Coordinates of C-alpha atoms in Angstrom, one line a residue:
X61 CA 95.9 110.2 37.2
X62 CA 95.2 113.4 39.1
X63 CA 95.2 112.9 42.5
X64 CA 93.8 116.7 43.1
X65 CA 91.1 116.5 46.1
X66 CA 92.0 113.1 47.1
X67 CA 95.2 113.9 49.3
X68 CA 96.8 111.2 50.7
X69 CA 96.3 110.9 54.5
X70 CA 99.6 110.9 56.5
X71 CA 100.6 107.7 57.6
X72 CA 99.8 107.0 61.6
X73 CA 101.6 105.4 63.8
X74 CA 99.9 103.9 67.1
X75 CA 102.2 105.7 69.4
X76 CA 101.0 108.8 67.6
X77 CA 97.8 108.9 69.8
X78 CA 99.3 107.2 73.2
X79 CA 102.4 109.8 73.9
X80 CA 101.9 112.9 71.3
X81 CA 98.5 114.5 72.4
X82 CA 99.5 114.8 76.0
X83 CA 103.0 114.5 76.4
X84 CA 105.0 116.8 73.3
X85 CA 104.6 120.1 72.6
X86 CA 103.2 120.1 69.4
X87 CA 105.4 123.1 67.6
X88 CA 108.0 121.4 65.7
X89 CA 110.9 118.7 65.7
X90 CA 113.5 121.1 68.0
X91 CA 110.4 121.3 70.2
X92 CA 110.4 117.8 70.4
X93 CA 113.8 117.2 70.7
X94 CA 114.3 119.6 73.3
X95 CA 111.6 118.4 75.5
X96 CA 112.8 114.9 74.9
X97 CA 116.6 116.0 76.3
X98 CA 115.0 117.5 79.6
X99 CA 112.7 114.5 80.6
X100 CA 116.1 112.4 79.8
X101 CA 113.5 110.5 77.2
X102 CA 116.5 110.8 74.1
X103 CA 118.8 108.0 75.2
X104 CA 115.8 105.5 75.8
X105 CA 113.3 105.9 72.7
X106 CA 113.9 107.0 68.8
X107 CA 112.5 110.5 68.4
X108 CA 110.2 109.1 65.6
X109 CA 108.2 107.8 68.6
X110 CA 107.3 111.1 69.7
X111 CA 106.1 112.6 65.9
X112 CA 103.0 114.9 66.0
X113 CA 100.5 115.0 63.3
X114 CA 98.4 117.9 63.4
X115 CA 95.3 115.9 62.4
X116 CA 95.7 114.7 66.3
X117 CA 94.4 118.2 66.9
X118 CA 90.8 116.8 65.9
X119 CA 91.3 113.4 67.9
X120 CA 91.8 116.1 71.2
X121 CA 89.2 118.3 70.4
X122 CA 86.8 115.4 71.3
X123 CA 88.3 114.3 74.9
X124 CA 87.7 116.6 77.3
X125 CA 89.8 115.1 79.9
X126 CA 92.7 115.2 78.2
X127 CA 95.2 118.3 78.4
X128 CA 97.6 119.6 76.9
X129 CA 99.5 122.3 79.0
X130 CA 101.2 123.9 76.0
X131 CA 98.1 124.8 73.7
X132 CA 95.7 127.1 74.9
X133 CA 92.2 125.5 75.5
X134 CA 89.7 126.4 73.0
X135 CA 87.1 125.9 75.3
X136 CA 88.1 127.8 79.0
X137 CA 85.3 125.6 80.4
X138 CA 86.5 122.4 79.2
X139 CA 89.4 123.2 80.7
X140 CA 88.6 123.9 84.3
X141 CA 86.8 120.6 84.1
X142 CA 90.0 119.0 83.0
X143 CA 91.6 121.0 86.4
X144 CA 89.5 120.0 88.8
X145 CA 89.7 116.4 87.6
X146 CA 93.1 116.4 88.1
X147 CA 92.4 117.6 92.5
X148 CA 91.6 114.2 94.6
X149 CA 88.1 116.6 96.0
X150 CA 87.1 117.9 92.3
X151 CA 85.7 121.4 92.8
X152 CA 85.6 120.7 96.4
X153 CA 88.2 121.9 99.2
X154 CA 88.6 120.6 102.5
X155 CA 86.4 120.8 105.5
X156 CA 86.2 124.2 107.1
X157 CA 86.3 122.3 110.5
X158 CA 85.4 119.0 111.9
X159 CA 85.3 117.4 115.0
X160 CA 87.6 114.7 116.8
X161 CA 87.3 113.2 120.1
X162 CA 84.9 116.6 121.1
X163 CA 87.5 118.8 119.7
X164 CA 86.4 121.3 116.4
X165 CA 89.2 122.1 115.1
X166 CA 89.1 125.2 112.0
X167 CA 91.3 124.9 108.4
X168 CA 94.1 126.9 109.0
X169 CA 96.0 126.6 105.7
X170 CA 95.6 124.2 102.3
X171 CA 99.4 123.0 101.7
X172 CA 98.5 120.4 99.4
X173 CA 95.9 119.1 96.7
X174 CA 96.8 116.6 94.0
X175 CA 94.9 113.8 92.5
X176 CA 95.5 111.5 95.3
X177 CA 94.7 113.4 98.3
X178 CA 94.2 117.0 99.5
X179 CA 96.2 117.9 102.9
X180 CA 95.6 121.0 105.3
X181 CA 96.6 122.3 108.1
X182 CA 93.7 123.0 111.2
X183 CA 93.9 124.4 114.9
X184 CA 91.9 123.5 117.7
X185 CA 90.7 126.4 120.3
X186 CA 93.3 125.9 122.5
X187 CA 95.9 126.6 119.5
X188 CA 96.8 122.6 119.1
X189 CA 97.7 122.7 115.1
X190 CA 97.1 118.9 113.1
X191 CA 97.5 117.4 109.8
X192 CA 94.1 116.4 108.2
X193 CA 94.6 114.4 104.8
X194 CA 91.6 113.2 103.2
X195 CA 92.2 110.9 99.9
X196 CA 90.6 110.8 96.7
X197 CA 86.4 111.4 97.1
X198 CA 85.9 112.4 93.1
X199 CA 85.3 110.3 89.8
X200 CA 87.7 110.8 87.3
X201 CA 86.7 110.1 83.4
X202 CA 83.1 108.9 84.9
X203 CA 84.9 106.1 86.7
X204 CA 83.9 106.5 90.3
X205 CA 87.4 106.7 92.3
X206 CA 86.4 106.9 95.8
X207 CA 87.0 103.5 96.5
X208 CA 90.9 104.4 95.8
X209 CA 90.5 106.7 98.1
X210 CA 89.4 104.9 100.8
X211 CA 91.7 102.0 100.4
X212 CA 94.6 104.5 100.4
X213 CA 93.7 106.1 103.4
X214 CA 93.2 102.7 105.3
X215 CA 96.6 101.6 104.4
X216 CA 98.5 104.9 105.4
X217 CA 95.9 104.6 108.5
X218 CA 97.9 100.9 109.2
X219 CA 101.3 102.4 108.6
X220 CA 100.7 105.2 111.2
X221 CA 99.3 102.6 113.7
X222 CA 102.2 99.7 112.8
X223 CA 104.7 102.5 113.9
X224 CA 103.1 104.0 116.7
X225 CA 105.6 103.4 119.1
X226 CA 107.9 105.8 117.4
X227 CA 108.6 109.0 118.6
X228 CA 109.8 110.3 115.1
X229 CA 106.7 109.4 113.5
X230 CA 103.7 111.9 113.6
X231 CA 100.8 109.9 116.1
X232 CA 97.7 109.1 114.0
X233 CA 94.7 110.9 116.0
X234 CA 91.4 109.7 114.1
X235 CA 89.6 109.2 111.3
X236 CA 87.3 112.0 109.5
X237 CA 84.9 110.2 107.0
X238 CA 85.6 107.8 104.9
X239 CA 89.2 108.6 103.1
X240 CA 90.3 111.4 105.4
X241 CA 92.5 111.0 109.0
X242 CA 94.2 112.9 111.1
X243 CA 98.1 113.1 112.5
X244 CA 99.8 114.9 114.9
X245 CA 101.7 118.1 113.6
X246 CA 105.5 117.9 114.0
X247 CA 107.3 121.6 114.2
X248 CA 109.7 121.9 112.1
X249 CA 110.8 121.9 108.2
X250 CA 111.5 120.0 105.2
X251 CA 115.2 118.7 104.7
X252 CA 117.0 121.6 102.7
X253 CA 120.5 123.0 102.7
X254 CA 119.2 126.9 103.9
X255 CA 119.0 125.6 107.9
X256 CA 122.3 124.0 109.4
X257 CA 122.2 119.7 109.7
X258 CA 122.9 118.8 112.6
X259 CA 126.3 115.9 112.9
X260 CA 124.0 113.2 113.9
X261 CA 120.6 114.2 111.9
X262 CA 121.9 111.6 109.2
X263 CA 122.9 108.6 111.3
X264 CA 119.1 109.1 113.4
X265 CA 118.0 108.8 110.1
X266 CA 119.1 105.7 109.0
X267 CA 118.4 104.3 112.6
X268 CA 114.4 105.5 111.8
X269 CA 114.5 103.7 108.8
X270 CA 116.2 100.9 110.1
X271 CA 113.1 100.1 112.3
X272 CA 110.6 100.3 109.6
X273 CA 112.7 97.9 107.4
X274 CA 112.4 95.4 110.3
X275 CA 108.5 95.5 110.5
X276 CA 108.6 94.6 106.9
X277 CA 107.8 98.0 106.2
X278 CA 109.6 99.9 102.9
X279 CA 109.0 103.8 103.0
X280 CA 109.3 104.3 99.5
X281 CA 108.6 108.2 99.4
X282 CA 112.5 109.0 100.6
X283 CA 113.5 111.1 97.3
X284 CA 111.0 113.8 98.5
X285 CA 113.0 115.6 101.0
X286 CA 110.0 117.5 101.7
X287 CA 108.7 114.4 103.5
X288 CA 111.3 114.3 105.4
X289 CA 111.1 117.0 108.5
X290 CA 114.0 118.3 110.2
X291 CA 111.9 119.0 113.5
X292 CA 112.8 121.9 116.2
X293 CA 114.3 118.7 118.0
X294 CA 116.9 118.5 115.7
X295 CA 115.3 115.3 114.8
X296 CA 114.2 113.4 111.6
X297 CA 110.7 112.8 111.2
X298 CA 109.2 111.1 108.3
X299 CA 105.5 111.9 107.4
X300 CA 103.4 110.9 104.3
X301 CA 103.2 107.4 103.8
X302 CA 100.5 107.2 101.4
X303 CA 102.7 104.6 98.7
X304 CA 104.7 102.7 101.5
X305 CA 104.8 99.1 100.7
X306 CA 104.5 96.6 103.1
X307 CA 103.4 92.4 103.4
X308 CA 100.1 93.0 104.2
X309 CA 97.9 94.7 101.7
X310 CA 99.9 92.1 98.8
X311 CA 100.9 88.9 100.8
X312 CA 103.6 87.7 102.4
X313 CA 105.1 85.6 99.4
X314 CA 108.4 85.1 97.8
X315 CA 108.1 88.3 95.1
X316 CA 106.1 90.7 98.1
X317 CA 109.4 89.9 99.7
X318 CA 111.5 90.7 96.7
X319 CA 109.8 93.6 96.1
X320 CA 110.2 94.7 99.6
X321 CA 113.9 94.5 99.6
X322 CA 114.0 95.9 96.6
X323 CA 112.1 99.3 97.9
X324 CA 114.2 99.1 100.9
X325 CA 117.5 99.3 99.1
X326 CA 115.9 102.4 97.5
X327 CA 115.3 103.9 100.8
X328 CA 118.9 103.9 101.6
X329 CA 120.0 105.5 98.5
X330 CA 117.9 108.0 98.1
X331 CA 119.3 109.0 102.0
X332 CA 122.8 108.8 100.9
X333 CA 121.6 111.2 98.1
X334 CA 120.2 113.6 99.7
X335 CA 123.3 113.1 102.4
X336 CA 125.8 113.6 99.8
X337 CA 123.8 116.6 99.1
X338 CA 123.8 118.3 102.5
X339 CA 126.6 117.4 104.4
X340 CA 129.0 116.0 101.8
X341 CA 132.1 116.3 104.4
X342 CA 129.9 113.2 106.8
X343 CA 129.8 110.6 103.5
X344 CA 132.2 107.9 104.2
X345 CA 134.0 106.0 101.0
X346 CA 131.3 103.3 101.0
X347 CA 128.2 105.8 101.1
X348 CA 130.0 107.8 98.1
X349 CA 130.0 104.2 96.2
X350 CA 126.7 103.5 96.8
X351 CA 125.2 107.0 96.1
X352 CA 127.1 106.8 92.7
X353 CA 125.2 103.4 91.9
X354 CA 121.6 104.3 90.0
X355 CA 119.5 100.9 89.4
X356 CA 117.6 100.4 86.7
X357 CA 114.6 100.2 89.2
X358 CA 115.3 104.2 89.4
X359 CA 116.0 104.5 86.3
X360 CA 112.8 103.1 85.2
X361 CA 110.7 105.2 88.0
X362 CA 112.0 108.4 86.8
X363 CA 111.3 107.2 82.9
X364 CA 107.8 107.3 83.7
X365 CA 107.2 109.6 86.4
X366 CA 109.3 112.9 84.8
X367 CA 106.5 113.3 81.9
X368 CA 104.0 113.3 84.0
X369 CA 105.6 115.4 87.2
X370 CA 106.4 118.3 84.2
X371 CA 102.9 118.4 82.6
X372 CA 100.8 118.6 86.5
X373 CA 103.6 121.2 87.3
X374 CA 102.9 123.2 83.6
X375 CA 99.1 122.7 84.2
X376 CA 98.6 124.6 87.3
X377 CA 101.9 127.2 86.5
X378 CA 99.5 128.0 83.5
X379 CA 96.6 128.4 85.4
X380 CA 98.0 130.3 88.0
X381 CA 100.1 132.8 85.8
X382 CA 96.2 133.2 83.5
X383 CA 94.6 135.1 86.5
X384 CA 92.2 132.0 86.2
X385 CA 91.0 130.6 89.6
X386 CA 93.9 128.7 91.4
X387 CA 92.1 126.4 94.1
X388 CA 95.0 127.1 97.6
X389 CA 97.2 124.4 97.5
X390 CA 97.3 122.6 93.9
X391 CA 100.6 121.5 93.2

């Protein structure tokens, strides 16, 4: 029987339309492979999972919120829309100014502006610099998403205020609307290996910890050593703590408490990791056992995170390298 004109359709998988469209260059099955080996994706799932059909292209064509980084849009409009849904303000950028507690205080700088929140630097008259973070104000996909950014501010609000009495913890000044606030500025610099660590900058560390894991309080965010500061004190200083897990916003319950230990554990290894890293000559034989020790709760955070981390950090490289308009800040 000829079969001319009635080709067979290739067969589709469901996974086809989940990870392909966003996730794989679609170029061919090195591609694939390749990309697979650098997310650390190849010892986990079958390449097979990860097969592109180019009939998908149609299925993207149609949804204008989702991007690929590594095909060119066809429509340059369609994909600054898909930008701006990815920055927590849309097209929006923070404040100019505001005022707190009859002080205006002027934008300085944008240092950051992801889908969660946007974060900027501002100085008073009197040259006073603080940190204004406002959350998530803009819908994404037509689902209205300030409410997520209001509940994140609150929490990071309670954080701040649970550690107050701190002195290695930023002071939380105000609030500015609904989802933004405002914390004291710490001089200083993230944690990296081009200024010298001082002997005890590790050991203060743990001790600052220490005190938020007994007020039930797991910091979560310790793998970004740009979180933590190295202040002109010599002093650690932890900032940011936007997904910090604590008993109150879940319950204070048996698996709350798990998971609390669980996050806290994480905390210390991630230090250790990033002590191992910097002074190497401070680790004693018990820290190097413990660094060397990944769970499979890390295991399973960087599974899902690295994707995503690699196509953000694609999207706005590509915008920024087109000459298109790179909003200050966009990371």
């Amino acid at each position: 029987m000829d079969n001319a004109g009635h080709d067979k359709p290739p067969r589709r998988y469901p996974w086809d339309l989940t990870f392909s469209p966003c996730l794989i260059p679609p170029h061919n099955s090195t591609s694939i492979r390749c990309y697979l080996r650098k997310c650390n994706l190849h010892r986990l799932l079958p390449a097979r999972l990860f097969s592109f059909h180019v009939s998908n292209r149609a299925f993207l064509s149609n949804l204008p919120l989702l991007y690929n980084p590594f095909v060119p849009p066809a429509d340059p409009s369609r994909h600054d829309r898909t930008l701006y849904h990815l920055r927590a303000l849309g097209r929006a950028d923070l404040p100019a100014s505001f005022d707190l507690a009859g002080i205006r205080y002027t934008r300085e700088k944008t240092i950051k502006h992801d889908f969660f929140a946007a974060t900027g630097f501002y100085l008073a008259p009197a040259g006073v610099r603080v940190v204004l973070k406002v959350g998530r104000t803009h819908d994404f996909a037509g689902l209205p998403l300030q409410w997520l950014g209001q509940w994140l501010c609150d929490r990071e609000v309670r954080f701040y205020q649970a550690c107050a009495d701190l002195p290695n913890i930023p002071a939380m000044l105000g609030r500015v609307g609904k989802t933004g606030f405002v914390h004291a500025y710490v001089p200083g610099r993230p944690l990296c290996k081009e200024y010298p660590i001082p002997d005890t900058f590790f050991d203060d560390l743990f001790a600052l910890l220490g005190h938020l894991h007994d007020r039930n309080i797991a910091y979560v965010d310790t793998n970004k050593p740009q979180n933590i500061l190295q202040g002109d004190d010599g002093k650690p200083h932890l900032i940011d703590f936007q997904i910090s897990f604590g008993l109150r916003d879940f319950g204070n319950n048996f698996i709350t408490r798990r998971i609390l230990r669980r996050l806290q554990k994480e905390d210390i290894y991630h230090i250790l990791k990033h002590k191992r890293k910097l002074r190497p000559d401070l680790m004693t034989e018990a820290e190097k056992s413990v660094a060397r020790k990944t769970s499979w709760f890390i295991k399973a955070h960087r599974f899902i995170s690295k994707p995503y981390f690699l196509i953000r950090r694609r999207t706005f490289k590509r915008l920024r390298d087109s000459g298109q308009l790179a909003p200050e800040g966009s990371k």
